[in-house]
PDB file of C-alpha atoms and ligand atoms in Angstrom:
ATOM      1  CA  UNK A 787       0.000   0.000   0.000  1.00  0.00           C
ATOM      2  CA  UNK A 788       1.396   3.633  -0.549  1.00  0.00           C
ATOM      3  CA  UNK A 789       1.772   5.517   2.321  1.00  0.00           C
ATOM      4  CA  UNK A 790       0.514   8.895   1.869  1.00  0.00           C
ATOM      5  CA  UNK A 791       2.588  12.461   2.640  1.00  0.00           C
ATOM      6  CA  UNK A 792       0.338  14.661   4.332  1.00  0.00           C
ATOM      7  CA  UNK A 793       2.391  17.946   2.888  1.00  0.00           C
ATOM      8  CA  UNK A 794       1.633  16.830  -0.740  1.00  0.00           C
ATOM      9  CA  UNK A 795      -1.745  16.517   0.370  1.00  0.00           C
ATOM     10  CA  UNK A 796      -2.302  19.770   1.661  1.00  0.00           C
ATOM     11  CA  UNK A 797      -1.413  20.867  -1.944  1.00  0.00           C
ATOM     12  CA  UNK A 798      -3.742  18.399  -3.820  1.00  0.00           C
ATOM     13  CA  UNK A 799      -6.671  19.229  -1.482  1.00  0.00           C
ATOM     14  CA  UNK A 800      -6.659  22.731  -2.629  1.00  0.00           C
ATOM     15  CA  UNK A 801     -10.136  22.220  -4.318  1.00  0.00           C
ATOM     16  CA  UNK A 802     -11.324  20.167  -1.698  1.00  0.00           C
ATOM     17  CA  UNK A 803     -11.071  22.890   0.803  1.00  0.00           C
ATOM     18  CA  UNK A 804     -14.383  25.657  -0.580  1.00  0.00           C
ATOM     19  CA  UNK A 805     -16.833  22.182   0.970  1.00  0.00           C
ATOM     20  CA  UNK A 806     -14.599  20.464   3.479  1.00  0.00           C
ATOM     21  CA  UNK A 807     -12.934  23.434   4.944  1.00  0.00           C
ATOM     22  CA  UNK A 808      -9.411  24.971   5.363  1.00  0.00           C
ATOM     23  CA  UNK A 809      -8.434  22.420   8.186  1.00  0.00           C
ATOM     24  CA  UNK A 810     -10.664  19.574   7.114  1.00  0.00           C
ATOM     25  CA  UNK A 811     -14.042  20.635   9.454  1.00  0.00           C
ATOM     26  CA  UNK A 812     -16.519  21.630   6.539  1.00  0.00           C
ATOM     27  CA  UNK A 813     -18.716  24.322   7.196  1.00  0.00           C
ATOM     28  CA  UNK A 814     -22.061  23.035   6.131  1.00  0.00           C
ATOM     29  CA  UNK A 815     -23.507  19.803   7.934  1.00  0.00           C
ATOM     30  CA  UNK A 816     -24.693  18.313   4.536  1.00  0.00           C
ATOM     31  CA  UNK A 817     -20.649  18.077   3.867  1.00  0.00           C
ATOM     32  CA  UNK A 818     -18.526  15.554   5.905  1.00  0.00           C
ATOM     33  CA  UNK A 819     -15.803  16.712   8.017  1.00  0.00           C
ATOM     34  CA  UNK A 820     -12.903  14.830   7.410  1.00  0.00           C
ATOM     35  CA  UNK A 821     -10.249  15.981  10.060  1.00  0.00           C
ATOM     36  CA  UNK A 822      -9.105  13.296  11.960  1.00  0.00           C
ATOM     37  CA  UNK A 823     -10.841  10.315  10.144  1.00  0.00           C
ATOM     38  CA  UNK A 824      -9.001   7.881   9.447  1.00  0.00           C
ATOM     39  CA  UNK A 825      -6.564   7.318   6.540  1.00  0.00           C
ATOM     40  CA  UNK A 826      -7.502   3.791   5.604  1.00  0.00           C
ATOM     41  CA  UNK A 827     -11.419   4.757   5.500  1.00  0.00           C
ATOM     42  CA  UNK A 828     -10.498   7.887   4.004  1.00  0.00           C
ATOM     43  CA  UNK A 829      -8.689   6.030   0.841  1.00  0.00           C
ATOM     44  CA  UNK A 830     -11.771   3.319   0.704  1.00  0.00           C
ATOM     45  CA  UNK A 831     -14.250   6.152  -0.101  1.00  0.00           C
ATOM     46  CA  UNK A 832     -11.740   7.992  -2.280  1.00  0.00           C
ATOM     47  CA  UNK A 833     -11.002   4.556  -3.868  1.00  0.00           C
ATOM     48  CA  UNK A 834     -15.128   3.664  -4.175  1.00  0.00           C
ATOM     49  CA  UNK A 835     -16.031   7.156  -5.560  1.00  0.00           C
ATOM     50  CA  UNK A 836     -13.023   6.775  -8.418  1.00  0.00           C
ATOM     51  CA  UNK A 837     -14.466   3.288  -9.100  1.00  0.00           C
ATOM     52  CA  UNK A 838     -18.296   4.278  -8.721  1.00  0.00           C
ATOM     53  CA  UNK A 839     -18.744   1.595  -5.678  1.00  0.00           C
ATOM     54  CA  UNK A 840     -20.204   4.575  -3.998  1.00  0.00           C
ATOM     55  CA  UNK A 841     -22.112   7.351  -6.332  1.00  0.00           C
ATOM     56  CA  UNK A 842     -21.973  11.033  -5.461  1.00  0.00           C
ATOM     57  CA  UNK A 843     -22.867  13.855  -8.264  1.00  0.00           C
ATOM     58  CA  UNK A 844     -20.052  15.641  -6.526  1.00  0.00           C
ATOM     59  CA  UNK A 845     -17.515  13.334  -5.149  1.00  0.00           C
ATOM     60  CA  UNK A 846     -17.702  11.402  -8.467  1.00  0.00           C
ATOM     61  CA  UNK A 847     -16.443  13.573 -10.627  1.00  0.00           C
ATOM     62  CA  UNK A 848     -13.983  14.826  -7.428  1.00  0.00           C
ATOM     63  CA  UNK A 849     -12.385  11.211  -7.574  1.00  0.00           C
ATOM     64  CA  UNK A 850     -12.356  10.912 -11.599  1.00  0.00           C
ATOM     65  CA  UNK A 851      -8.825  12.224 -11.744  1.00  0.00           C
ATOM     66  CA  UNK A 852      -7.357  11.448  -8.688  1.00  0.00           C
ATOM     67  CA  UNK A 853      -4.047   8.896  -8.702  1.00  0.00           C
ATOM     68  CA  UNK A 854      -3.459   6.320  -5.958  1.00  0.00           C
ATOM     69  CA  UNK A 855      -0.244   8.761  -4.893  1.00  0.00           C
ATOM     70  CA  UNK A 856      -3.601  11.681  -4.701  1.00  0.00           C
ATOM     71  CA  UNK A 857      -5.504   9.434  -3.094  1.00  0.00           C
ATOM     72  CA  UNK A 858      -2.445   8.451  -0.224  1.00  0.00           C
ATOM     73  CA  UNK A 859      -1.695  11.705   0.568  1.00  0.00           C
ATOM     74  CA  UNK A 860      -4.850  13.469   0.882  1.00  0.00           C
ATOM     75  CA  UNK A 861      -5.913  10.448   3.245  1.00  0.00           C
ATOM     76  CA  UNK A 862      -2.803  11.144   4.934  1.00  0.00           C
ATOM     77  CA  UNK A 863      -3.099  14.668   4.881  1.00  0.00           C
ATOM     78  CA  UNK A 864      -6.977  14.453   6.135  1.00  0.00           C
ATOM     79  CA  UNK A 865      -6.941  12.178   8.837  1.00  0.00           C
ATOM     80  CA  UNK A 866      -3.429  14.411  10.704  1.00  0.00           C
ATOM     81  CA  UNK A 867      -5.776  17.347  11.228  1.00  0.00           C
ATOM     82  CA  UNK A 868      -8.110  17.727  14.602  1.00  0.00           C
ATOM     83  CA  UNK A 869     -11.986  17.273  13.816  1.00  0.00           C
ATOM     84  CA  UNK A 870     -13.880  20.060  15.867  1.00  0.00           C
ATOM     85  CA  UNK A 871     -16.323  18.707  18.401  1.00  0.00           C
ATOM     86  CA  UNK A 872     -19.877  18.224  18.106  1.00  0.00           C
ATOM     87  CA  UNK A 873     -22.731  18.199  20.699  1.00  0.00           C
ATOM     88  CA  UNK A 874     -25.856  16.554  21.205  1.00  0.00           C
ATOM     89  CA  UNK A 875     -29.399  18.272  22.056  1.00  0.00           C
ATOM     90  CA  UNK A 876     -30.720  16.970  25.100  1.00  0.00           C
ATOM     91  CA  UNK A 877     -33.894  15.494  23.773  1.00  0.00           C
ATOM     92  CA  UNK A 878     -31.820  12.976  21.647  1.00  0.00           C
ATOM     93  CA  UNK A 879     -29.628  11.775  24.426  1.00  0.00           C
ATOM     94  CA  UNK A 880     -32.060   8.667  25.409  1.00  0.00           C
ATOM     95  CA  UNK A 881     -33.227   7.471  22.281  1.00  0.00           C
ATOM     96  CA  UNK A 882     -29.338   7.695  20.447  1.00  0.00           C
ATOM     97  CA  UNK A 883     -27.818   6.431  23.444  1.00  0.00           C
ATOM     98  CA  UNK A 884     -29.725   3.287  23.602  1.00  0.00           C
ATOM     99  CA  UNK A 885     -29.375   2.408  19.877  1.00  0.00           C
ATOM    100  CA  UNK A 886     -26.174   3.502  19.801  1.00  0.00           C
ATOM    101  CA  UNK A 887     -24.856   1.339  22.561  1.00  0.00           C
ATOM    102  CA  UNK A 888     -27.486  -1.650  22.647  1.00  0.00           C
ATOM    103  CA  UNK A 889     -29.257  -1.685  19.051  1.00  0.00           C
ATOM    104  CA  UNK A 890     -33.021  -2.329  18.890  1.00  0.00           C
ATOM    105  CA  UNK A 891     -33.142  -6.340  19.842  1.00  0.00           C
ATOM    106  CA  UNK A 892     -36.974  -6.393  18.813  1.00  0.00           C
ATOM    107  CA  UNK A 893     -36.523  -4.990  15.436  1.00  0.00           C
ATOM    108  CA  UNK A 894     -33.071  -6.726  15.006  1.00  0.00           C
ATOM    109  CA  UNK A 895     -31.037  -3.135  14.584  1.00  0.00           C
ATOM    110  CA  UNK A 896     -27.399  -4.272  16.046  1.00  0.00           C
ATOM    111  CA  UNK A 897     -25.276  -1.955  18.305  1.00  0.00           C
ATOM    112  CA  UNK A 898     -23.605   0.359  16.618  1.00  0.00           C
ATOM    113  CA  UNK A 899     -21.192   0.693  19.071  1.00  0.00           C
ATOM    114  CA  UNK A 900     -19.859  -2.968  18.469  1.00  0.00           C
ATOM    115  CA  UNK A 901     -18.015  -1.466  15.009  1.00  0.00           C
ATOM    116  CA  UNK A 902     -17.502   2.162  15.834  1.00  0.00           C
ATOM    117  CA  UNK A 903     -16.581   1.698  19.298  1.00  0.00           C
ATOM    118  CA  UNK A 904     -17.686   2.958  22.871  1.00  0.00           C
ATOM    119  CA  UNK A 905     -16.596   6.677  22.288  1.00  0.00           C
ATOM    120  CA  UNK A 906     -17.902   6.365  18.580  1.00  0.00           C
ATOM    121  CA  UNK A 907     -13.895   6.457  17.321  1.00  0.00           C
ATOM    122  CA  UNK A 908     -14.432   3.125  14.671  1.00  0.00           C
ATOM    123  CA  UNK A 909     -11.195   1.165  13.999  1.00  0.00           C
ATOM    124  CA  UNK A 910      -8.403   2.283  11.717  1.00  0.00           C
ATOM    125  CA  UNK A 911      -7.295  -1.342  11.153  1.00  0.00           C
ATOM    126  CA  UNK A 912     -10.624  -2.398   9.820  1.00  0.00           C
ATOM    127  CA  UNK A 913     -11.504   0.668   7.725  1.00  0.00           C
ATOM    128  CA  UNK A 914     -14.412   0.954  10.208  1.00  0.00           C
ATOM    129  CA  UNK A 915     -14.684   4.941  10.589  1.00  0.00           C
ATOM    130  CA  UNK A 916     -14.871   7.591  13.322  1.00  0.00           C
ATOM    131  CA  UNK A 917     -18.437   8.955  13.701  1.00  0.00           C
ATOM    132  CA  UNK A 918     -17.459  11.499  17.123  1.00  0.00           C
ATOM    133  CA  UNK A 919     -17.906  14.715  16.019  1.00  0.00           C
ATOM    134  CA  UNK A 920     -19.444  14.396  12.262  1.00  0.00           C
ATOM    135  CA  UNK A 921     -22.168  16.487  11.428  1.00  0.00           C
ATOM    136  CA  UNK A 922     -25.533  14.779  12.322  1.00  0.00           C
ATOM    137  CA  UNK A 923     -26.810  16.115   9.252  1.00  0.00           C
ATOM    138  CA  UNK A 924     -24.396  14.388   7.091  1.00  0.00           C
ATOM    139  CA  UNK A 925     -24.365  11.112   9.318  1.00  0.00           C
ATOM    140  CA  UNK A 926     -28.368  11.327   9.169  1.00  0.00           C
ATOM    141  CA  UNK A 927     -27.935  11.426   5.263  1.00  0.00           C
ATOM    142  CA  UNK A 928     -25.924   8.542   5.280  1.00  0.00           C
ATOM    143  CA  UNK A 929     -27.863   5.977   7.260  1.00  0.00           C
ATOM    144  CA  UNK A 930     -31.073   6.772   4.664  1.00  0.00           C
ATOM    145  CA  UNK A 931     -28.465   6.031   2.021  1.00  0.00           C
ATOM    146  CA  UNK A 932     -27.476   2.927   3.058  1.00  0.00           C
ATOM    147  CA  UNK A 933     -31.180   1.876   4.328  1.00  0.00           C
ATOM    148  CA  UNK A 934     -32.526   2.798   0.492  1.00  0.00           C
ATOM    149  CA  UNK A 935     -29.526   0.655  -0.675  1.00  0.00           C
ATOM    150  CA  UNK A 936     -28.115   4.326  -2.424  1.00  0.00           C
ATOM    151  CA  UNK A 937     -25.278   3.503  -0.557  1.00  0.00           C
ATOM    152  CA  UNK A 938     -24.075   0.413  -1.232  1.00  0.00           C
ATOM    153  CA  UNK A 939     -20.264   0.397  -0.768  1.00  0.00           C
ATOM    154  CA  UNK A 940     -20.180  -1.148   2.913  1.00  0.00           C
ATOM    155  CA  UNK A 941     -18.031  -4.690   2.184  1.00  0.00           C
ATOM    156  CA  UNK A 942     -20.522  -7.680   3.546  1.00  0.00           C
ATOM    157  CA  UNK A 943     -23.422  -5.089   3.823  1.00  0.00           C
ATOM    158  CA  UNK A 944     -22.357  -4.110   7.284  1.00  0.00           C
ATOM    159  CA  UNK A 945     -24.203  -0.804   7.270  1.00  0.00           C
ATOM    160  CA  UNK A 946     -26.708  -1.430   5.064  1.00  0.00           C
ATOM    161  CA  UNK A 947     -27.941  -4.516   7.458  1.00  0.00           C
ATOM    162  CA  UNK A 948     -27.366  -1.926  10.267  1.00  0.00           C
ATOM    163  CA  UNK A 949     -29.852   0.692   9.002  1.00  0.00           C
ATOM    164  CA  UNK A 950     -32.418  -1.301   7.109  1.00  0.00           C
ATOM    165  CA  UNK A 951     -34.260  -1.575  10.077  1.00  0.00           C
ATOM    166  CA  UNK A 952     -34.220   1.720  11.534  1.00  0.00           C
ATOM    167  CA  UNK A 953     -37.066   4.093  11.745  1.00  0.00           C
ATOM    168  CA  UNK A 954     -36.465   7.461  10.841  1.00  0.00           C
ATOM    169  CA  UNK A 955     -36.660   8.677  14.356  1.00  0.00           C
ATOM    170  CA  UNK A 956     -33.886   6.027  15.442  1.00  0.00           C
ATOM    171  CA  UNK A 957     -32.093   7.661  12.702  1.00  0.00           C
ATOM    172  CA  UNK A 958     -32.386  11.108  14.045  1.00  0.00           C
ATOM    173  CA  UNK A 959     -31.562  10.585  17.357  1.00  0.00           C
ATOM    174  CA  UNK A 960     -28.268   8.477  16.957  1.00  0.00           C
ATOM    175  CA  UNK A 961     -27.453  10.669  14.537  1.00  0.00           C
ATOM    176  CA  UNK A 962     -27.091  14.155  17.144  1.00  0.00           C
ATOM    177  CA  UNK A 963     -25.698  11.008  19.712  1.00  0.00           C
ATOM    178  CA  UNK A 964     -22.928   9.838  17.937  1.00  0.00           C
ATOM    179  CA  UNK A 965     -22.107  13.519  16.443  1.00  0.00           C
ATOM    180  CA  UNK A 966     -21.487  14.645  20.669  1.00  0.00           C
ATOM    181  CA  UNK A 967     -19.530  11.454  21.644  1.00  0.00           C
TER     182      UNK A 967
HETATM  183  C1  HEM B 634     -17.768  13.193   0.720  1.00  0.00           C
HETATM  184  C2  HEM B 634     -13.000  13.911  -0.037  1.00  0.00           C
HETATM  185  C3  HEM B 634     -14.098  17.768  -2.806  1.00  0.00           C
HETATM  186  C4  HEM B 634     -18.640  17.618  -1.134  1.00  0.00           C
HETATM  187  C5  HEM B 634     -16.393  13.043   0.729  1.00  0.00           C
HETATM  188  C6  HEM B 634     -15.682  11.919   1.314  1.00  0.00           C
HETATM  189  C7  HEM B 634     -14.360  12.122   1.108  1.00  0.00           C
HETATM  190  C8  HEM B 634     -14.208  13.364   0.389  1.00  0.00           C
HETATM  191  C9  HEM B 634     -13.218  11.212   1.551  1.00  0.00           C
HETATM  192  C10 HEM B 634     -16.340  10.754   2.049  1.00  0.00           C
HETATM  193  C11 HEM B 634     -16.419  11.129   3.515  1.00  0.00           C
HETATM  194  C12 HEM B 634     -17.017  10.084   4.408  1.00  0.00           C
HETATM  195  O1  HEM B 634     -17.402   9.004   3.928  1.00  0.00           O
HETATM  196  O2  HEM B 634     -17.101  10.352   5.622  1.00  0.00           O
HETATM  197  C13 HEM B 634     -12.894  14.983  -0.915  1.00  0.00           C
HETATM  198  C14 HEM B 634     -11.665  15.370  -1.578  1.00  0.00           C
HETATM  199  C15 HEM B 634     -11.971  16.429  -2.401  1.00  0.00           C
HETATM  200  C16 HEM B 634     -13.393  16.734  -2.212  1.00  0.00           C
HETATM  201  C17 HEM B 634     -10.325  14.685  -1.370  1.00  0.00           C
HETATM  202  C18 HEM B 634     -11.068  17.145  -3.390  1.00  0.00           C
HETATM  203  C19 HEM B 634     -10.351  16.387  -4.282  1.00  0.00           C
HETATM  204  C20 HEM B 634     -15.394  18.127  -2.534  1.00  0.00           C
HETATM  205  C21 HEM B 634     -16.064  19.328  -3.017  1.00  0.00           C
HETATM  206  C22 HEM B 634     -17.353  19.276  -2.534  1.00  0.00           C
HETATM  207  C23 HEM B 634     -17.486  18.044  -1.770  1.00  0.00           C
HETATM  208  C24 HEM B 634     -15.401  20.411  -3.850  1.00  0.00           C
HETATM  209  C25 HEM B 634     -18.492  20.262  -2.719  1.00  0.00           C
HETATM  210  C26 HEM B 634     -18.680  20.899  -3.937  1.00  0.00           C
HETATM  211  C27 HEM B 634     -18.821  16.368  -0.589  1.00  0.00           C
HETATM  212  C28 HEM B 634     -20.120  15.802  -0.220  1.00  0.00           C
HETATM  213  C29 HEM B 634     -19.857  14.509   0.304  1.00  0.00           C
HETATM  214  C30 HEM B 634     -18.415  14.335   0.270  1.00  0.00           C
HETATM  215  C31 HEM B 634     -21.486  16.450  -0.389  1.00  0.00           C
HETATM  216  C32 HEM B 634     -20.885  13.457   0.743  1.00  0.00           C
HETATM  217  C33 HEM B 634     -21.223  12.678  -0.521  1.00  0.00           C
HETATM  218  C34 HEM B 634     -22.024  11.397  -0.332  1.00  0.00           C
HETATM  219  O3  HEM B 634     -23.109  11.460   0.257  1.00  0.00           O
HETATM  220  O4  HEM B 634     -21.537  10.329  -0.771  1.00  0.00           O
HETATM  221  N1  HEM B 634     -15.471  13.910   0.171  1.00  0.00           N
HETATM  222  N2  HEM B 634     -13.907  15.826  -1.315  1.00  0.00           N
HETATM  223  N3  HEM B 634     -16.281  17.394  -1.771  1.00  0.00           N
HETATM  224  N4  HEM B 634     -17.832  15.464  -0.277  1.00  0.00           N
HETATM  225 FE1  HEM B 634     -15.877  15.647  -0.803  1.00  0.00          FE
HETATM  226  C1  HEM B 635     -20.071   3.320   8.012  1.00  0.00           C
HETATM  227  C2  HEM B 635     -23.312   4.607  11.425  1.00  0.00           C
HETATM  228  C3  HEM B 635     -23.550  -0.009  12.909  1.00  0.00           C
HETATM  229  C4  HEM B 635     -19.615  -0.988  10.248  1.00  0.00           C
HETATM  230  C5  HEM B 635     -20.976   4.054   8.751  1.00  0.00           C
HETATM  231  C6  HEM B 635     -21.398   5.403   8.464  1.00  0.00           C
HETATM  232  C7  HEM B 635     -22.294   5.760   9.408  1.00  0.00           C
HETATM  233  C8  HEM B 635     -22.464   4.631  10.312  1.00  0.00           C
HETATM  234  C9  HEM B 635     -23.011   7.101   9.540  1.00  0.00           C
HETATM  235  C10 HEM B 635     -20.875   6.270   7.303  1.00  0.00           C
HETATM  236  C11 HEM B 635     -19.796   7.171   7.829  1.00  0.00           C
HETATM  237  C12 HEM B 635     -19.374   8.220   6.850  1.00  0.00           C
HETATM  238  O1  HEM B 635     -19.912   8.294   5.741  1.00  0.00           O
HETATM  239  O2  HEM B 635     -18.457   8.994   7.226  1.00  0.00           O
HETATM  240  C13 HEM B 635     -23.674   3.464  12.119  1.00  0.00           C
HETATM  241  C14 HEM B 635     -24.752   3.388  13.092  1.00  0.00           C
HETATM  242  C15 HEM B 635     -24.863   2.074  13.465  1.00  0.00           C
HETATM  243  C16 HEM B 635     -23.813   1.335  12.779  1.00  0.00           C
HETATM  244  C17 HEM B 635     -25.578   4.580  13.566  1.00  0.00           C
HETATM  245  C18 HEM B 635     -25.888   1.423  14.372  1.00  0.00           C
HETATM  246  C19 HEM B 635     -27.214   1.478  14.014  1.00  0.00           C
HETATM  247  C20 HEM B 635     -22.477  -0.679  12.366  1.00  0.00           C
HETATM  248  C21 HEM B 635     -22.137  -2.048  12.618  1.00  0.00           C
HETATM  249  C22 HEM B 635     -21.021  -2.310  11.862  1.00  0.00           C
HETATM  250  C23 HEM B 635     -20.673  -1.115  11.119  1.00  0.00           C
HETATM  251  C24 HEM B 635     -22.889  -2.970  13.584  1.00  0.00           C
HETATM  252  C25 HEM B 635     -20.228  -3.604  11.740  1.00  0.00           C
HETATM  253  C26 HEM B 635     -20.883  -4.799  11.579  1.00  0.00           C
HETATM  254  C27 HEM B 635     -19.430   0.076   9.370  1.00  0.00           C
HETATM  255  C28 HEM B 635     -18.488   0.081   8.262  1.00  0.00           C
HETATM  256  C29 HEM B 635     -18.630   1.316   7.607  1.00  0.00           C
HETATM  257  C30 HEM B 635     -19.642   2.047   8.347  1.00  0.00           C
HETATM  258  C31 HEM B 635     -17.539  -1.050   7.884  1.00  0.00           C
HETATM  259  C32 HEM B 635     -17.917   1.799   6.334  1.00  0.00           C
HETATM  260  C33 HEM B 635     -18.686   1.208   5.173  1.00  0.00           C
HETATM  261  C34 HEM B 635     -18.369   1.808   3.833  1.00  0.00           C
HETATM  262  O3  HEM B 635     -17.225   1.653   3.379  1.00  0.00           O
HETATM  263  O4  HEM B 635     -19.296   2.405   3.247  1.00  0.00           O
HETATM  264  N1  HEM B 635     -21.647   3.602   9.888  1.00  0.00           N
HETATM  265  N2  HEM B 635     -23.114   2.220  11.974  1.00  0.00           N
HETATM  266  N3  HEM B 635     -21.571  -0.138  11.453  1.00  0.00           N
HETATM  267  N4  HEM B 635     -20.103   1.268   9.405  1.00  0.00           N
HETATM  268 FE1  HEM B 635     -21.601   1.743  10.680  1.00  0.00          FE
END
């Protein structure tokens, strides 16, 4: 695998920067922050929007011309910077806390903390990704995606199993829980 330079990055993410923002915390929730994700989930997406695994108007055409060296660095480059904190509104504290950590046994939604971990940080080794601090907006987005089957880049349908059973108010409220861990 090539092992990115964050420095060359900085250069190639140049265009990246008017939607994710200047140090990789994008200003509008529809966008995904990418500061402090990590690299090897970073290059997957990068890797699935270049091969159309995972369809975006934007992103698509964002990946087209991107090399595997682009693609290294800018993951490197990305996951070295600090991903500004999110918080979650009090009314969403029960309901995301109790998917979040302990799934929805009667409907058969898993725990989503079993993947992404107890503080919602995933696992670099696996590709799995950090959810702490994303925009709930974005993450919200995301879990309709991959319950639609839009989204279907998750290897072994991993997410899209995860979200198929959710109801959209499950969806709401582990989003703003997982976006304050
Ligand atoms: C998603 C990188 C340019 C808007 C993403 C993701 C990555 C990424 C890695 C996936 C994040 C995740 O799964 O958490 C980049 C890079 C860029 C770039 C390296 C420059 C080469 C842009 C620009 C825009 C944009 C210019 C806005 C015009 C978005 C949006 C998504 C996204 C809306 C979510 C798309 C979806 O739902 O699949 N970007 N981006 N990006 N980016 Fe970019
Ligand atoms: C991706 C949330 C359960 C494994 C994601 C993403 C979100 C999410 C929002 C996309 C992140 C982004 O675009 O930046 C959740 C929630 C869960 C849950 C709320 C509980 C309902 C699980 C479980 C697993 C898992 C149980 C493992 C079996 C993954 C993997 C990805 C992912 C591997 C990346 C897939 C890809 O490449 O598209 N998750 N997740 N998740 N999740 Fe989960």
């Amino acid at each position: 695998m090539v092992t990115g330079d964050p420095e060359a990055g900085a250069t190639t993410a140049m265009p990246c920067q008017s939607c994710h923002g200047l140090d990789g915390n994008s200003p509008s929730p529809e966008w995904p922050k990418l500061a402090g994700q990590h690299a090897t989930y970073l290059k997957k997406q990068l890797q699935d929007y270049r091969s159309g695994a995972r369809v975006n108007a934007i992103m698509s055409s964002m990946a087209a011309s991107l090399s595997d060296e682009d693609v290294a660095n800018l993951a490197a480059y990305y996951s070295s910077q600090t991903i500004a904190e999110g918080a979650t509104p009090e009314q969403y504290v029960e309901l995301g806390e109790k998917v979040y950590q302990q799934g929805n046994k009667e409907s058969g939604v898993p725990a989503c903390m079993a993947c992404h971990g107890p503080a919602g940080q995933g696992n670099p080794a696996a590709s799995w990704p950090r959810l702490s601090g994303q925009h709930a907006q974005y993450i919200a987005t995301q879990l309709k995606s991959y319950r639609s089957g839009e989204r279907a880049n998750d290897l072994n349908e991993m997410m899209r199993g995860a979200a198929k059973k959710m109801t959209d108010e499950e969806i709401t409220a582990v989003s703003h829980y997982v976006s304050g861990l």
